[in-house]
mmCIF file of C-alpha atoms and ligand atoms in Angstrom:
data_model
loop_
_atom_site.group_PDB
_atom_site.id
_atom_site.type_symbol
_atom_site.label_atom_id
_atom_site.label_comp_id
_atom_site.label_asym_id
_atom_site.label_seq_id
_atom_site.Cartn_x
_atom_site.Cartn_y
_atom_site.Cartn_z
ATOM 1 C CA MET A 293 148.131 75.356 149.936
ATOM 2 C CA ARG A 294 145.961 76.588 151.656
ATOM 3 C CA LYS A 295 144.295 80.587 152.492
ATOM 4 C CA ASP A 296 142.883 80.807 156.385
ATOM 5 C CA TYR A 297 139.230 81.484 155.794
ATOM 6 C CA ILE A 298 140.112 84.894 157.231
ATOM 7 C CA LEU A 299 143.606 86.036 157.474
ATOM 8 C CA ASP A 300 146.004 86.843 154.757
ATOM 9 C CA ARG A 301 148.092 83.845 155.403
ATOM 10 C CA TRP A 302 149.395 80.906 153.498
ATOM 11 C CA VAL A 303 149.898 77.131 154.667
ATOM 12 C CA VAL A 304 151.348 74.718 152.160
ATOM 13 C CA ILE A 305 150.052 71.426 153.357
ATOM 14 C CA ALA A 306 152.805 69.152 152.721
ATOM 15 C CA SER A 307 151.511 65.206 154.165
ATOM 16 C CA GLN A 308 154.532 63.247 154.550
ATOM 17 C CA ARG A 309 151.891 59.955 153.915
ATOM 18 C CA GLY A 310 151.932 57.295 156.329
ATOM 19 C CA ARG A 311 152.798 59.152 158.901
ATOM 20 C CA ARG A 312 151.574 58.550 162.481
ATOM 21 C CA PRO A 313 150.893 60.412 165.371
ATOM 22 C CA SER A 314 153.566 58.075 167.480
ATOM 23 C CA ASP A 315 155.823 59.440 164.586
ATOM 24 C CA PHE A 316 155.808 62.668 166.802
ATOM 25 C CA PHE A 317 156.419 61.612 169.958
ATOM 26 C CA GLU A 318 159.672 62.739 171.165
ATOM 27 C CA ALA A 319 162.298 61.000 172.964
ATOM 28 C CA LYS A 320 162.378 63.141 176.383
ATOM 29 C CA ARG A 321 160.160 65.658 176.391
ATOM 30 C CA GLY A 322 161.648 68.612 178.357
ATOM 31 C CA ARG A 323 160.392 68.632 182.129
ATOM 32 C CA VAL A 324 160.443 71.169 184.389
ATOM 33 C CA LYS A 325 162.469 71.342 187.373
ATOM 34 C CA LYS A 326 161.199 70.211 190.094
ATOM 35 C CA THR A 327 161.422 72.969 192.716
ATOM 36 C CA VAL A 328 159.134 74.968 195.362
ATOM 37 C CA CYS A 329 155.506 75.478 193.299
ATOM 38 C CA PRO A 330 154.670 78.987 194.130
ATOM 39 C CA PHE A 331 150.760 77.891 192.733
ATOM 40 C CA CYS A 332 150.878 75.370 195.156
ATOM 41 C CA PRO A 333 148.610 75.648 198.615
ATOM 42 C CA GLY A 334 150.544 76.900 201.354
ATOM 43 C CA ASN A 335 152.740 79.123 198.629
ATOM 44 C CA GLU A 336 150.378 81.260 198.874
ATOM 45 C CA GLN A 337 153.189 84.052 200.623
ATOM 46 C CA LEU A 338 155.259 84.254 197.270
ATOM 47 C CA THR A 339 153.147 85.329 195.095
ATOM 48 C CA PRO A 340 151.185 88.672 195.390
ATOM 49 C CA PRO A 341 147.540 88.942 196.186
ATOM 50 C CA ALA A 342 144.459 87.764 194.840
ATOM 51 C CA THR A 343 142.593 90.278 192.383
ATOM 52 C CA LEU A 344 139.765 86.763 192.634
ATOM 53 C CA ILE A 345 139.887 83.889 195.158
ATOM 54 C CA TYR A 346 137.241 81.315 195.154
ATOM 55 C CA LEU A 347 136.595 79.795 198.571
ATOM 56 C CA ARG A 348 133.841 76.662 198.773
ATOM 57 C CA ASP A 349 130.901 78.435 200.753
ATOM 58 C CA GLY A 350 128.974 75.023 202.126
ATOM 59 C CA GLY A 351 127.977 73.526 198.829
ATOM 60 C CA GLY A 352 128.359 77.158 197.040
ATOM 61 C CA VAL A 353 131.307 79.090 196.703
ATOM 62 C CA ARG A 354 132.308 82.286 197.921
ATOM 63 C CA LYS A 355 134.198 84.617 195.793
ATOM 64 C CA THR A 356 136.624 87.567 197.040
ATOM 65 C CA VAL A 357 140.653 89.628 196.585
ATOM 66 C CA GLU A 358 143.820 89.956 199.166
ATOM 67 C CA LYS A 359 144.737 92.754 200.210
ATOM 68 C CA GLY A 360 148.296 93.290 201.360
ATOM 69 C CA GLY A 361 150.044 90.781 203.718
ATOM 70 C CA PHE A 362 146.938 88.270 203.605
ATOM 71 C CA ARG A 363 146.701 85.552 201.573
ATOM 72 C CA HIS A 364 143.335 82.569 201.492
ATOM 73 C CA LYS A 365 143.913 79.326 202.743
ATOM 74 C CA ASN A 366 141.883 76.372 201.193
ATOM 75 C CA TRP A 367 140.720 77.929 197.673
ATOM 76 C CA ILE A 368 139.254 76.562 194.967
ATOM 77 C CA ILE A 369 140.147 79.086 192.564
ATOM 78 C CA ARG A 370 143.035 81.302 192.424
ATOM 79 C CA CYS A 371 144.140 84.239 190.625
ATOM 80 C CA ILE A 372 146.910 86.831 190.645
ATOM 81 C CA PRO A 373 148.961 89.459 188.703
ATOM 82 C CA ASN A 374 151.893 87.481 187.346
ATOM 83 C CA LEU A 375 155.101 88.486 188.777
ATOM 84 C CA TYR A 376 157.017 89.892 185.179
ATOM 85 C CA PRO A 377 153.852 91.454 184.440
ATOM 86 C CA ALA A 378 154.146 92.682 180.024
ATOM 87 C CA PHE A 379 151.396 94.421 181.061
ATOM 88 C CA SER A 380 150.485 97.286 183.865
ATOM 89 C CA PRO A 381 147.684 99.290 184.993
ATOM 90 C CA LEU A 382 147.273 102.666 185.317
ATOM 91 C CA ASP A 383 149.278 103.943 188.298
ATOM 92 C CA ASP A 384 148.378 106.961 189.786
ATOM 93 C CA GLN A 385 151.436 106.867 192.103
ATOM 94 C CA LYS A 386 153.764 107.409 189.690
ATOM 95 C CA PRO A 387 154.052 109.876 187.358
ATOM 96 C CA GLU A 388 153.943 109.286 183.568
ATOM 97 C CA LEU A 389 156.735 108.429 181.132
ATOM 98 C CA GLU A 390 156.419 110.241 178.389
ATOM 99 C CA PHE A 391 156.198 108.609 174.958
ATOM 100 C CA LYS A 392 157.468 110.375 172.352
ATOM 101 C CA SER A 393 156.707 108.252 168.503
ATOM 102 C CA THR A 394 158.556 109.746 165.157
ATOM 103 C CA VAL A 395 157.590 108.280 161.728
ATOM 104 C CA PHE A 396 160.114 105.253 162.084
ATOM 105 C CA HIS A 397 160.125 104.940 165.931
ATOM 106 C CA LYS A 398 156.949 104.305 167.645
ATOM 107 C CA SER A 399 156.151 104.334 170.769
ATOM 108 C CA MET A 400 152.813 103.436 173.793
ATOM 109 C CA LYS A 401 152.771 102.862 177.579
ATOM 110 C CA ALA A 402 152.106 99.162 177.790
ATOM 111 C CA LEU A 403 148.698 100.103 179.526
ATOM 112 C CA GLY A 404 146.527 97.118 180.992
ATOM 113 C CA PHE A 405 147.030 93.997 183.042
ATOM 114 C CA HIS A 406 148.394 90.435 183.117
ATOM 115 C CA GLU A 407 147.282 87.936 185.369
ATOM 116 C CA VAL A 408 147.775 84.356 185.857
ATOM 117 C CA LEU A 409 145.143 81.978 187.054
ATOM 118 C CA ILE A 410 145.814 79.149 189.222
ATOM 119 C CA GLU A 411 142.997 76.968 187.630
ATOM 120 C CA SER A 412 143.464 73.904 190.170
ATOM 121 C CA PRO A 413 144.539 73.879 194.489
ATOM 122 C CA PHE A 414 146.189 69.964 192.746
ATOM 123 C CA HIS A 415 149.573 70.576 190.969
ATOM 124 C CA ASP A 416 148.289 67.793 188.411
ATOM 125 C CA GLU A 417 144.856 68.012 188.003
ATOM 126 C CA HIS A 418 145.890 69.714 183.804
ATOM 127 C CA PRO A 419 142.447 70.173 181.809
ATOM 128 C CA SER A 420 143.217 66.675 180.722
ATOM 129 C CA THR A 421 142.416 65.046 183.559
ATOM 130 C CA ALA A 422 140.299 67.313 185.546
ATOM 131 C CA ARG A 423 136.987 66.636 187.672
ATOM 132 C CA LYS A 424 134.113 69.211 185.548
ATOM 133 C CA PHE A 425 133.373 70.807 188.816
ATOM 134 C CA GLN A 426 137.196 72.164 188.798
ATOM 135 C CA LEU A 427 136.894 72.871 184.559
ATOM 136 C CA LYS A 428 133.755 74.676 185.641
ATOM 137 C CA LEU A 429 135.342 76.857 188.114
ATOM 138 C CA ALA A 430 137.979 77.779 185.342
ATOM 139 C CA ILE A 431 135.825 78.996 183.407
ATOM 140 C CA ASN A 432 133.838 81.414 185.122
ATOM 141 C CA ALA A 433 136.837 83.291 186.783
ATOM 142 C CA ILE A 434 137.191 83.754 183.100
ATOM 143 C CA LYS A 435 134.729 84.980 183.038
ATOM 144 C CA ASP A 436 134.844 87.086 186.079
ATOM 145 C CA ARG A 437 137.632 88.628 185.183
ATOM 146 C CA PHE A 438 136.878 89.239 181.443
ATOM 147 C CA HIS A 439 133.876 91.131 183.039
ATOM 148 C CA TYR A 440 136.069 93.042 185.166
ATOM 149 C CA LEU A 441 139.024 93.701 182.833
ATOM 150 C CA SER A 442 136.671 95.006 179.378
ATOM 151 C CA SER A 443 135.003 97.162 182.221
ATOM 152 C CA ARG A 444 138.582 99.008 181.829
ATOM 153 C CA ASP A 445 139.006 102.087 179.226
ATOM 154 C CA TYR A 446 141.836 101.643 177.673
ATOM 155 C CA VAL A 447 141.563 98.142 177.631
ATOM 156 C CA LYS A 448 141.116 96.996 173.954
ATOM 157 C CA CYS A 449 142.066 93.412 173.713
ATOM 158 C CA ILE A 450 142.121 90.014 176.361
ATOM 159 C CA SER A 451 143.841 86.722 175.735
ATOM 160 C CA VAL A 452 143.349 84.401 178.082
ATOM 161 C CA PHE A 453 145.653 81.644 176.668
ATOM 162 C CA ARG A 454 147.706 78.188 178.463
ATOM 163 C CA ASN A 455 150.728 76.971 177.634
ATOM 164 C CA HIS A 456 151.671 73.476 177.973
ATOM 165 C CA GLY A 457 154.787 71.389 178.802
ATOM 166 C CA VAL A 458 158.268 73.462 178.150
ATOM 167 C CA ASN A 459 158.456 73.847 174.964
ATOM 168 C CA ALA A 460 155.893 75.218 174.881
ATOM 169 C CA GLY A 461 156.500 77.891 177.199
ATOM 170 C CA ALA A 462 155.230 77.012 180.602
ATOM 171 C CA SER A 463 157.139 77.083 182.914
ATOM 172 C CA LEU A 464 155.705 75.874 185.671
ATOM 173 C CA SER A 465 153.614 72.722 185.822
ATOM 174 C CA HIS A 466 151.078 73.852 188.008
ATOM 175 C CA PRO A 467 147.923 73.722 185.724
ATOM 176 C CA HIS A 468 147.232 77.354 185.380
ATOM 177 C CA SER A 469 146.554 80.350 182.385
ATOM 178 C CA GLN A 470 148.122 83.388 181.934
ATOM 179 C CA ILE A 471 145.053 86.364 181.189
ATOM 180 C CA VAL A 472 146.591 89.496 179.410
ATOM 181 C CA ALA A 473 144.541 93.111 178.963
ATOM 182 C CA MET A 474 145.870 95.036 175.896
ATOM 183 C CA PRO A 475 145.854 98.530 174.934
ATOM 184 C CA ILE A 476 145.590 98.016 171.033
ATOM 185 C CA LEU A 477 144.164 95.281 168.741
ATOM 186 C CA PRO A 478 146.451 92.311 167.857
ATOM 187 C CA LYS A 479 147.344 91.391 164.247
ATOM 188 C CA ILE A 480 145.181 88.144 164.046
ATOM 189 C CA ILE A 481 142.276 89.514 165.984
ATOM 190 C CA GLU A 482 142.075 92.752 164.705
ATOM 191 C CA GLU A 483 141.861 90.881 160.907
ATOM 192 C CA GLU A 484 139.724 88.440 162.445
ATOM 193 C CA ALA A 485 137.655 91.402 163.526
ATOM 194 C CA LYS A 486 137.912 93.241 160.665
ATOM 195 C CA ALA A 487 136.476 90.480 158.252
ATOM 196 C CA SER A 488 133.768 89.144 160.369
ATOM 197 C CA ARG A 489 132.632 93.197 160.305
ATOM 198 C CA ASN A 490 132.715 93.547 156.645
ATOM 199 C CA TYR A 491 131.103 90.130 155.814
ATOM 200 C CA TYR A 492 128.161 91.247 158.853
ATOM 201 C CA LYS A 493 127.749 94.037 156.559
ATOM 202 C CA ALA A 494 128.017 92.736 153.207
ATOM 203 C CA GLU A 495 125.452 89.618 154.025
ATOM 204 C CA GLY A 496 123.596 90.241 156.966
ATOM 205 C CA GLU A 497 124.768 87.478 159.051
ATOM 206 C CA CYS A 498 127.947 85.351 161.188
ATOM 207 C CA ILE A 499 131.420 84.629 159.004
ATOM 208 C CA PHE A 500 132.451 82.168 162.583
ATOM 209 C CA CYS A 501 128.844 80.675 162.210
ATOM 210 C CA SER A 502 129.275 80.124 159.093
ATOM 211 C CA ILE A 503 132.654 78.867 158.668
ATOM 212 C CA VAL A 504 131.028 76.052 161.383
ATOM 213 C CA GLU A 505 128.383 75.263 159.239
ATOM 214 C CA GLU A 506 130.475 73.954 156.386
ATOM 215 C CA GLU A 507 132.853 72.548 158.631
ATOM 216 C CA ALA A 508 130.298 70.312 161.604
ATOM 217 C CA LYS A 509 129.508 68.273 157.700
ATOM 218 C CA SER A 510 133.327 68.671 156.301
ATOM 219 C CA GLU A 511 136.097 64.993 156.715
ATOM 220 C CA ARG A 512 137.567 68.173 158.900
ATOM 221 C CA PHE A 513 134.569 67.815 161.499
ATOM 222 C CA ILE A 514 136.223 66.209 165.029
ATOM 223 C CA TRP A 515 133.880 66.538 167.815
ATOM 224 C CA GLU A 516 130.337 68.007 168.911
ATOM 225 C CA ASN A 517 128.118 68.272 172.706
ATOM 226 C CA GLU A 518 125.372 69.660 172.526
ATOM 227 C CA SER A 519 126.439 73.479 172.845
ATOM 228 C CA PHE A 520 130.361 73.180 171.566
ATOM 229 C CA ILE A 521 131.899 71.534 168.375
ATOM 230 C CA VAL A 522 135.541 70.867 167.461
ATOM 231 C CA PHE A 523 137.556 70.607 164.082
ATOM 232 C CA ALA A 524 140.749 71.146 162.280
ATOM 233 C CA PRO A 525 140.434 74.581 160.529
ATOM 234 C CA TRP A 526 140.814 74.566 157.090
ATOM 235 C CA ALA A 527 144.556 76.164 156.471
ATOM 236 C CA ALA A 528 146.124 74.855 160.384
ATOM 237 C CA LEU A 529 149.323 75.759 160.598
ATOM 238 C CA ASN A 530 150.499 72.865 162.635
ATOM 239 C CA PRO A 531 149.963 69.634 162.638
ATOM 240 C CA PHE A 532 147.189 67.854 164.493
ATOM 241 C CA GLU A 533 146.105 72.148 165.344
ATOM 242 C CA PHE A 534 141.971 71.951 166.207
ATOM 243 C CA TRP A 535 138.872 74.555 167.007
ATOM 244 C CA ILE A 536 136.277 74.806 169.053
ATOM 245 C CA PHE A 537 133.783 76.912 168.726
ATOM 246 C CA PRO A 538 130.335 77.864 170.734
ATOM 247 C CA LYS A 539 127.378 76.503 167.687
ATOM 248 C CA ARG A 540 125.470 79.205 169.543
ATOM 249 C CA HIS A 541 126.116 82.861 167.946
ATOM 250 C CA GLN A 542 127.827 85.040 171.154
ATOM 251 C CA SER A 543 130.958 87.424 171.396
ATOM 252 C CA SER A 544 132.861 86.272 173.900
ATOM 253 C CA ILE A 545 132.273 84.326 177.001
ATOM 254 C CA LEU A 546 130.229 86.538 178.569
ATOM 255 C CA GLU A 547 127.476 85.597 176.853
ATOM 256 C CA THR A 548 127.673 81.726 178.204
ATOM 257 C CA THR A 549 125.113 80.586 180.613
ATOM 258 C CA GLY A 550 125.334 77.832 183.385
ATOM 259 C CA ILE A 551 125.262 74.396 180.795
ATOM 260 C CA GLU A 552 127.324 76.389 178.161
ATOM 261 C CA VAL A 553 129.763 76.492 180.330
ATOM 262 C CA GLU A 554 129.324 72.970 181.298
ATOM 263 C CA ASN A 555 129.179 71.788 178.049
ATOM 264 C CA LEU A 556 132.337 73.734 177.738
ATOM 265 C CA ALA A 557 133.794 72.229 180.499
ATOM 266 C CA GLU A 558 133.612 68.670 178.673
ATOM 267 C CA THR A 559 134.354 69.872 175.590
ATOM 268 C CA LEU A 560 137.332 70.991 177.101
ATOM 269 C CA ARG A 561 138.079 67.993 178.693
ATOM 270 C CA VAL A 562 137.903 65.550 176.110
ATOM 271 C CA SER A 563 139.695 67.383 173.912
ATOM 272 C CA LEU A 564 142.687 68.350 175.691
ATOM 273 C CA SER A 565 143.020 64.421 177.136
ATOM 274 C CA GLY A 566 142.187 62.932 173.298
ATOM 275 C CA LEU A 567 144.602 65.285 172.279
ATOM 276 C CA LYS A 568 147.516 63.984 175.142
ATOM 277 C CA SER A 569 146.379 60.342 174.694
ATOM 278 C CA LEU A 570 146.578 60.432 171.065
ATOM 279 C CA LEU A 571 150.076 62.300 170.829
ATOM 280 C CA ASN A 572 151.942 60.992 174.428
ATOM 281 C CA ASP A 573 150.544 64.713 176.114
ATOM 282 C CA PRO A 574 152.807 66.788 173.355
ATOM 283 C CA PRO A 575 153.781 70.275 174.653
ATOM 284 C CA TYR A 576 150.290 72.951 172.949
ATOM 285 C CA ASN A 577 149.253 76.339 173.531
ATOM 286 C CA LEU A 578 145.743 76.959 173.734
ATOM 287 C CA GLY A 579 144.318 80.704 172.599
ATOM 288 C CA PHE A 580 140.557 82.486 173.984
ATOM 289 C CA HIS A 581 139.770 84.226 170.566
ATOM 290 C CA MET A 582 136.845 87.432 172.339
ATOM 291 C CA LEU A 583 135.754 90.348 171.449
ATOM 292 C CA LEU A 584 132.906 92.533 172.548
ATOM 293 C CA GLU A 585 131.791 93.266 169.155
ATOM 294 C CA ASN A 586 128.650 91.377 167.866
ATOM 295 C CA HIS A 587 129.377 90.122 164.471
ATOM 296 C CA TYR A 588 132.294 89.043 166.338
ATOM 297 C CA HIS A 589 131.668 84.725 167.655
ATOM 298 C CA TRP A 590 134.249 83.601 169.721
ATOM 299 C CA HIS A 591 136.315 80.472 169.811
ATOM 300 C CA VAL A 592 139.359 78.519 171.126
ATOM 301 C CA GLU A 593 142.457 77.538 169.114
ATOM 302 C CA VAL A 594 144.185 74.826 170.278
ATOM 303 C CA TYR A 595 147.826 74.537 168.364
ATOM 304 C CA PRO A 596 150.088 70.929 169.611
ATOM 305 C CA ARG A 597 153.985 72.063 169.361
ATOM 306 C CA LEU A 598 154.753 68.841 167.357
ATOM 307 C CA THR A 599 157.164 70.538 164.934
ATOM 308 C CA ILE A 600 159.613 73.567 165.642
ATOM 309 C CA TRP A 601 159.133 76.665 163.471
ATOM 310 C CA ALA A 602 162.421 77.952 161.610
ATOM 311 C CA GLY A 603 164.245 79.320 158.340
ATOM 312 C CA LEU A 604 161.149 79.648 156.281
ATOM 313 C CA GLU A 605 158.300 80.396 158.530
ATOM 314 C CA LYS A 606 160.064 82.973 160.727
ATOM 315 C CA SER A 607 161.824 84.457 157.665
ATOM 316 C CA THR A 608 159.049 84.639 155.251
ATOM 317 C CA GLY A 609 155.400 84.135 157.386
ATOM 318 C CA MET A 610 154.695 81.540 154.941
ATOM 319 C CA PHE A 611 153.988 77.672 156.828
ATOM 320 C CA ILE A 612 154.572 73.876 156.125
ATOM 321 C CA ASN A 613 152.108 71.308 158.470
ATOM 322 C CA THR A 614 153.399 68.155 157.340
ATOM 323 C CA VAL A 615 149.860 66.657 158.843
ATOM 324 C CA SER A 616 147.084 67.415 156.943
ATOM 325 C CA PRO A 617 143.434 68.644 158.338
ATOM 326 C CA GLU A 618 141.762 65.845 157.221
ATOM 327 C CA ASP A 619 144.213 63.181 158.417
ATOM 328 C CA ALA A 620 144.803 64.799 162.166
ATOM 329 C CA ALA A 621 141.219 65.458 162.138
ATOM 330 C CA GLU A 622 139.846 61.544 161.823
ATOM 331 C CA SER A 623 142.526 60.885 164.535
ATOM 332 C CA LEU A 624 141.291 62.950 167.178
ATOM 333 C CA LYS A 625 137.439 62.543 166.697
ATOM 334 C CA GLU A 626 139.188 58.020 167.133
ATOM 335 C CA SER A 627 140.494 59.588 170.146
ATOM 336 C CA PHE A 628 138.300 61.511 171.657
ATOM 337 C CA LYS A 629 135.780 59.562 171.743
ATOM 338 C CA SER A 630 137.341 56.899 173.456
ATOM 339 C CA GLU A 631 138.497 60.004 175.527
ATOM 340 C CA GLU A 632 134.673 60.910 175.819
ATOM 341 C CA ASN A 633 133.449 57.869 177.205
ATOM 342 C CA MET A 634 135.992 56.873 179.989
ATOM 343 C CA PHE A 635 136.089 60.650 181.224
ATOM 344 C CA LYS A 636 131.581 59.889 181.231
ATOM 345 C CA LYS A 637 131.688 56.858 182.756
ATOM 346 C CA SER A 638 134.308 58.414 185.594
ATOM 347 C CA GLU A 639 132.036 61.329 186.349
ATOM 348 C CA ARG A 640 129.554 59.140 186.847
ATOM 349 C CA SER A 641 131.645 56.869 189.742
ATOM 350 C CA ALA A 642 132.469 60.503 191.381
ATOM 351 C CA ILE A 643 128.890 60.655 191.662
ATOM 352 C CA HIS A 644 127.997 57.963 192.620
ATOM 353 C CA ALA A 645 130.750 57.942 195.200
HETATM 354 ZN ZN1 ZN B 1359 152.199 73.086 192.838
HETATM 355 ZN ZN1 ZN B 1360 128.731 83.766 164.860
HETATM 356 ZN ZN1 ZN B 1361 140.323 83.440 165.923
#
């Protein structure tokens, strides 16, 4: 049994020896039904006005927004409000609902934002195959929205996540992420924040920096470049789970420099294509953990969806992972390496073309 570095969460590593990555291939993976894609260029009218648009402008990028019925064409990044938002901004036009709470029935207004970031105009340009240029745009758009949303006073936490594949909850296959700004700190982020605050007080350093330093030389290390490191977490809940950390201490993606954005683009590309090629394009969920607190250290967690959490997991919060993080790291390491080589070759030939 292993406990998470920080969270009060346990997992049983019950690896079945001799199990190979190919044993996780499904005979048939669910596919998104083919209908008109509202995220494809030309269908902008099917979506609400954008909160952020990137347009090509000479050699550079011009940023703008949309209002009313007008929609931009020829965008390279588009960020829109979710049509079915879980959280909505304060609306001066609408009367405030009253929220009453009792001891057993607590409630509050779901104040916040729920947006969709369309990561590319191309329907099939997923991060596992994307050009570095496009991934950099998507990362910069996350920075822009994070900057804007975190300046609202009722926003306590911003979650950026992506679902890939029907079995991971993606209802549309066009490459996109979601950005949710919430009025409270959800449990996992709160636990991480608390632990990093306490550790900083006691040890005078960042708990995540210390974890990264140890995992860099462990059997769970997978890949690194100048700015980022990837490893399989000690108490991974999911087979082939991996985490991505910036090497430099920084609390959110807002602190990344230009070269770090570039290196993050490479890290996402290499790791997600490595995952895809190792496990035959598995469904996965990916989440950014970020917080504007100095002791916190932002990171990305990637959870492949290869098993179904059933009775034990759902009823007790005790998990079983059938692939040890060390075995997962070994397979992922090899796959990342060959994807890195291919990616570098393709980027070079793109430059020469
Ligand atoms: Zn599309
Ligand atoms: Zn740190
Ligand atoms: Zn985390």
